[in-house]
mmCIF file with all atom_site columns, C-alpha atoms in Angstrom:
data_model
loop_
_atom_site.group_PDB
_atom_site.id
_atom_site.type_symbol
_atom_site.label_atom_id
_atom_site.label_alt_id
_atom_site.label_comp_id
_atom_site.label_asym_id
_atom_site.label_entity_id
_atom_site.label_seq_id
_atom_site.pdbx_PDB_ins_code
_atom_site.Cartn_x
_atom_site.Cartn_y
_atom_site.Cartn_z
_atom_site.occupancy
_atom_site.B_iso_or_equiv
_atom_site.pdbx_formal_charge
_atom_site.auth_seq_id
_atom_site.auth_comp_id
_atom_site.auth_asym_id
_atom_site.auth_atom_id
_atom_site.pdbx_PDB_model_num
ATOM 1   C CA . UNK A 1 1   ? 0.000   0.000  0.000  1.00 77.00 ? 1048 UNK A CA 1
ATOM 2   C CA . UNK A 1 2   ? 1.483   3.304  -1.082 1.00 92.00 ? 1049 UNK A CA 1
ATOM 3   C CA . UNK A 1 3   ? 0.208   6.356  0.768  1.00 95.00 ? 1050 UNK A CA 1
ATOM 4   C CA . UNK A 1 4   ? 0.463   9.650  -1.074 1.00 96.00 ? 1051 UNK A CA 1
ATOM 5   C CA . UNK A 1 5   ? 0.197   13.221 0.174  1.00 97.00 ? 1052 UNK A CA 1
ATOM 6   C CA . UNK A 1 6   ? -3.400  13.607 -0.999 1.00 96.00 ? 1053 UNK A CA 1
ATOM 7   C CA . UNK A 1 7   ? -4.498  10.597 1.050  1.00 96.00 ? 1054 UNK A CA 1
ATOM 8   C CA . UNK A 1 8   ? -2.814  12.023 4.149  1.00 97.00 ? 1055 UNK A CA 1
ATOM 9   C CA . UNK A 1 9   ? -4.232  15.489 3.486  1.00 97.00 ? 1056 UNK A CA 1
ATOM 10  C CA . UNK A 1 10  ? -7.771  14.069 3.199  1.00 96.00 ? 1057 UNK A CA 1
ATOM 11  C CA . UNK A 1 11  ? -7.312  12.071 6.415  1.00 97.00 ? 1058 UNK A CA 1
ATOM 12  C CA . UNK A 1 12  ? -6.084  15.157 8.283  1.00 96.00 ? 1059 UNK A CA 1
ATOM 13  C CA . UNK A 1 13  ? -9.100  17.118 7.048  1.00 95.00 ? 1060 UNK A CA 1
ATOM 14  C CA . UNK A 1 14  ? -11.378 14.386 8.476  1.00 95.00 ? 1061 UNK A CA 1
ATOM 15  C CA . UNK A 1 15  ? -9.936  14.788 11.982 1.00 94.00 ? 1062 UNK A CA 1
ATOM 16  C CA . UNK A 1 16  ? -12.115 16.524 14.535 1.00 91.00 ? 1063 UNK A CA 1
ATOM 17  C CA . UNK A 1 17  ? -10.846 19.592 16.357 1.00 92.00 ? 1064 UNK A CA 1
ATOM 18  C CA . UNK A 1 18  ? -10.711 20.187 20.127 1.00 91.00 ? 1065 UNK A CA 1
ATOM 19  C CA . UNK A 1 19  ? -10.097 16.510 20.919 1.00 88.00 ? 1066 UNK A CA 1
ATOM 20  C CA . UNK A 1 20  ? -7.743  15.155 23.563 1.00 86.00 ? 1067 UNK A CA 1
ATOM 21  C CA . UNK A 1 21  ? -4.300  14.045 22.465 1.00 87.00 ? 1068 UNK A CA 1
ATOM 22  C CA . UNK A 1 22  ? -2.502  10.765 23.087 1.00 87.00 ? 1069 UNK A CA 1
ATOM 23  C CA . UNK A 1 23  ? 0.790   10.156 24.864 1.00 88.00 ? 1070 UNK A CA 1
ATOM 24  C CA . UNK A 1 24  ? 2.755   12.015 22.180 1.00 88.00 ? 1071 UNK A CA 1
ATOM 25  C CA . UNK A 1 25  ? 1.021   15.327 22.926 1.00 90.00 ? 1072 UNK A CA 1
ATOM 26  C CA . UNK A 1 26  ? 0.210   15.975 19.245 1.00 93.00 ? 1073 UNK A CA 1
ATOM 27  C CA . UNK A 1 27  ? -3.290  17.286 18.556 1.00 94.00 ? 1074 UNK A CA 1
ATOM 28  C CA . UNK A 1 28  ? -5.316  17.450 15.345 1.00 94.00 ? 1075 UNK A CA 1
ATOM 29  C CA . UNK A 1 29  ? -4.682  21.193 15.283 1.00 96.00 ? 1076 UNK A CA 1
ATOM 30  C CA . UNK A 1 30  ? -0.933  20.540 15.031 1.00 96.00 ? 1077 UNK A CA 1
ATOM 31  C CA . UNK A 1 31  ? -1.497  18.561 11.834 1.00 96.00 ? 1078 UNK A CA 1
ATOM 32  C CA . UNK A 1 32  ? -4.162  20.824 10.345 1.00 95.00 ? 1079 UNK A CA 1
ATOM 33  C CA . UNK A 1 33  ? -2.073  23.986 10.712 1.00 95.00 ? 1080 UNK A CA 1
ATOM 34  C CA . UNK A 1 34  ? 1.340   22.463 9.949  1.00 96.00 ? 1081 UNK A CA 1
ATOM 35  C CA . UNK A 1 35  ? 3.473   23.060 6.877  1.00 96.00 ? 1082 UNK A CA 1
ATOM 36  C CA . UNK A 1 36  ? 2.115   21.975 3.495  1.00 95.00 ? 1083 UNK A CA 1
ATOM 37  C CA . UNK A 1 37  ? 5.042   19.531 3.298  1.00 97.00 ? 1084 UNK A CA 1
ATOM 38  C CA . UNK A 1 38  ? 3.704   17.494 6.223  1.00 97.00 ? 1085 UNK A CA 1
ATOM 39  C CA . UNK A 1 39  ? 1.265   15.325 4.190  1.00 97.00 ? 1086 UNK A CA 1
ATOM 40  C CA . UNK A 1 40  ? 4.079   14.337 1.826  1.00 97.00 ? 1087 UNK A CA 1
ATOM 41  C CA . UNK A 1 41  ? 6.440   13.443 4.691  1.00 97.00 ? 1088 UNK A CA 1
ATOM 42  C CA . UNK A 1 42  ? 3.751   11.575 6.633  1.00 97.00 ? 1089 UNK A CA 1
ATOM 43  C CA . UNK A 1 43  ? 2.858   9.706  3.442  1.00 97.00 ? 1090 UNK A CA 1
ATOM 44  C CA . UNK A 1 44  ? 6.453   8.474  3.192  1.00 97.00 ? 1091 UNK A CA 1
ATOM 45  C CA . UNK A 1 45  ? 6.461   7.399  6.850  1.00 95.00 ? 1092 UNK A CA 1
ATOM 46  C CA . UNK A 1 46  ? 3.111   5.618  6.655  1.00 96.00 ? 1093 UNK A CA 1
ATOM 47  C CA . UNK A 1 47  ? 4.114   3.857  3.431  1.00 96.00 ? 1094 UNK A CA 1
ATOM 48  C CA . UNK A 1 48  ? 7.271   2.616  5.152  1.00 96.00 ? 1095 UNK A CA 1
ATOM 49  C CA . UNK A 1 49  ? 5.162   1.383  8.097  1.00 94.00 ? 1096 UNK A CA 1
ATOM 50  C CA . UNK A 1 50  ? 3.132   -0.756 5.691  1.00 92.00 ? 1097 UNK A CA 1
ATOM 51  C CA . UNK A 1 51  ? 6.139   -1.974 3.704  1.00 94.00 ? 1098 UNK A CA 1
ATOM 52  C CA . UNK A 1 52  ? 8.103   -3.020 6.785  1.00 95.00 ? 1099 UNK A CA 1
ATOM 53  C CA . UNK A 1 53  ? 5.106   -4.137 8.865  1.00 93.00 ? 1100 UNK A CA 1
ATOM 54  C CA . UNK A 1 54  ? 6.253   -2.039 11.799 1.00 93.00 ? 1101 UNK A CA 1
ATOM 55  C CA . UNK A 1 55  ? 4.528   0.614  13.880 1.00 91.00 ? 1102 UNK A CA 1
ATOM 56  C CA . UNK A 1 56  ? 6.358   2.588  16.579 1.00 89.00 ? 1103 UNK A CA 1
ATOM 57  C CA . UNK A 1 57  ? 5.329   1.845  20.158 1.00 89.00 ? 1104 UNK A CA 1
ATOM 58  C CA . UNK A 1 58  ? 4.143   5.436  20.534 1.00 85.00 ? 1105 UNK A CA 1
ATOM 59  C CA . UNK A 1 59  ? 1.459   4.763  17.917 1.00 89.00 ? 1106 UNK A CA 1
ATOM 60  C CA . UNK A 1 60  ? 0.292   1.599  19.647 1.00 89.00 ? 1107 UNK A CA 1
ATOM 61  C CA . UNK A 1 61  ? 0.062   3.050  23.155 1.00 91.00 ? 1108 UNK A CA 1
ATOM 62  C CA . UNK A 1 62  ? -3.216  4.504  24.415 1.00 92.00 ? 1109 UNK A CA 1
ATOM 63  C CA . UNK A 1 63  ? -4.422  6.179  27.583 1.00 92.00 ? 1110 UNK A CA 1
ATOM 64  C CA . UNK A 1 64  ? -7.603  4.621  28.992 1.00 93.00 ? 1111 UNK A CA 1
ATOM 65  C CA . UNK A 1 65  ? -9.823  7.180  30.718 1.00 93.00 ? 1112 UNK A CA 1
ATOM 66  C CA . UNK A 1 66  ? -12.988 6.187  32.583 1.00 93.00 ? 1113 UNK A CA 1
ATOM 67  C CA . UNK A 1 67  ? -15.983 8.394  31.743 1.00 93.00 ? 1114 UNK A CA 1
ATOM 68  C CA . UNK A 1 68  ? -19.130 8.332  33.845 1.00 94.00 ? 1115 UNK A CA 1
ATOM 69  C CA . UNK A 1 69  ? -22.278 7.198  32.014 1.00 93.00 ? 1116 UNK A CA 1
ATOM 70  C CA . UNK A 1 70  ? -24.986 8.551  34.307 1.00 91.00 ? 1117 UNK A CA 1
ATOM 71  C CA . UNK A 1 71  ? -24.083 11.463 36.590 1.00 89.00 ? 1118 UNK A CA 1
ATOM 72  C CA . UNK A 1 72  ? -27.249 10.900 38.611 1.00 91.00 ? 1119 UNK A CA 1
ATOM 73  C CA . UNK A 1 73  ? -26.311 7.232  39.089 1.00 90.00 ? 1120 UNK A CA 1
ATOM 74  C CA . UNK A 1 74  ? -23.986 5.628  41.600 1.00 91.00 ? 1121 UNK A CA 1
ATOM 75  C CA . UNK A 1 75  ? -20.512 7.045  40.958 1.00 89.00 ? 1122 UNK A CA 1
ATOM 76  C CA . UNK A 1 76  ? -18.997 4.264  43.067 1.00 91.00 ? 1123 UNK A CA 1
ATOM 77  C CA . UNK A 1 77  ? -20.277 1.552  40.724 1.00 91.00 ? 1124 UNK A CA 1
ATOM 78  C CA . UNK A 1 78  ? -17.912 0.283  38.052 1.00 90.00 ? 1125 UNK A CA 1
ATOM 79  C CA . UNK A 1 79  ? -20.935 -0.382 35.824 1.00 91.00 ? 1126 UNK A CA 1
ATOM 80  C CA . UNK A 1 80  ? -21.583 3.374  35.645 1.00 93.00 ? 1127 UNK A CA 1
ATOM 81  C CA . UNK A 1 81  ? -18.357 4.022  33.706 1.00 95.00 ? 1128 UNK A CA 1
ATOM 82  C CA . UNK A 1 82  ? -17.266 3.442  30.124 1.00 95.00 ? 1129 UNK A CA 1
ATOM 83  C CA . UNK A 1 83  ? -13.677 3.450  28.916 1.00 95.00 ? 1130 UNK A CA 1
ATOM 84  C CA . UNK A 1 84  ? -12.373 5.990  26.419 1.00 92.00 ? 1131 UNK A CA 1
ATOM 85  C CA . UNK A 1 85  ? -9.063  5.293  24.675 1.00 91.00 ? 1132 UNK A CA 1
ATOM 86  C CA . UNK A 1 86  ? -6.941  8.335  23.847 1.00 92.00 ? 1133 UNK A CA 1
ATOM 87  C CA . UNK A 1 87  ? -4.750  7.278  20.923 1.00 92.00 ? 1134 UNK A CA 1
ATOM 88  C CA . UNK A 1 88  ? -1.983  9.031  19.026 1.00 93.00 ? 1135 UNK A CA 1
ATOM 89  C CA . UNK A 1 89  ? -3.282  11.414 16.350 1.00 94.00 ? 1136 UNK A CA 1
ATOM 90  C CA . UNK A 1 90  ? -0.862  9.883  13.821 1.00 94.00 ? 1137 UNK A CA 1
ATOM 91  C CA . UNK A 1 91  ? -2.395  6.453  14.456 1.00 94.00 ? 1138 UNK A CA 1
ATOM 92  C CA . UNK A 1 92  ? -5.813  7.997  13.824 1.00 94.00 ? 1139 UNK A CA 1
ATOM 93  C CA . UNK A 1 93  ? -4.569  9.303  10.468 1.00 96.00 ? 1140 UNK A CA 1
ATOM 94  C CA . UNK A 1 94  ? -3.333  5.782  9.617  1.00 95.00 ? 1141 UNK A CA 1
ATOM 95  C CA . UNK A 1 95  ? -6.714  4.330  10.660 1.00 94.00 ? 1142 UNK A CA 1
ATOM 96  C CA . UNK A 1 96  ? -8.611  6.807  8.463  1.00 96.00 ? 1143 UNK A CA 1
ATOM 97  C CA . UNK A 1 97  ? -6.395  5.993  5.465  1.00 96.00 ? 1144 UNK A CA 1
ATOM 98  C CA . UNK A 1 98  ? -6.780  2.231  5.993  1.00 94.00 ? 1145 UNK A CA 1
ATOM 99  C CA . UNK A 1 99  ? -10.554 2.497  6.437  1.00 95.00 ? 1146 UNK A CA 1
ATOM 100 C CA . UNK A 1 100 ? -10.857 4.600  3.292  1.00 93.00 ? 1147 UNK A CA 1
ATOM 101 C CA . UNK A 1 101 ? -8.799  2.044  1.330  1.00 90.00 ? 1148 UNK A CA 1
ATOM 102 C CA . UNK A 1 102 ? -10.890 -0.872 2.628  1.00 92.00 ? 1149 UNK A CA 1
ATOM 103 C CA . UNK A 1 103 ? -14.163 0.869  1.755  1.00 92.00 ? 1150 UNK A CA 1
ATOM 104 C CA . UNK A 1 104 ? -12.999 1.389  -1.829 1.00 82.00 ? 1151 UNK A CA 1
#
């Protein structure tokens, strides 16, 4: 799978703003307002990930945050929480590209 700059650019445009970042501290805003060269460079990196079958640990690590389901419910009950995984924004870009490719 070869990933070109247009694929990365489209994936970055699909990212939502004002979302929490992963362990790397990079937000969607960093990618959206970065240099116009970024999609080309990320395309090269993502292509090499696919060719070599390797993803950096930073892309595979997530932060699990418990979020309460019902604020009026029992906050001491584990059943009143759902987990949210905060993943790296770069891994989200890779996911969007892969999903788009699979849908086509």
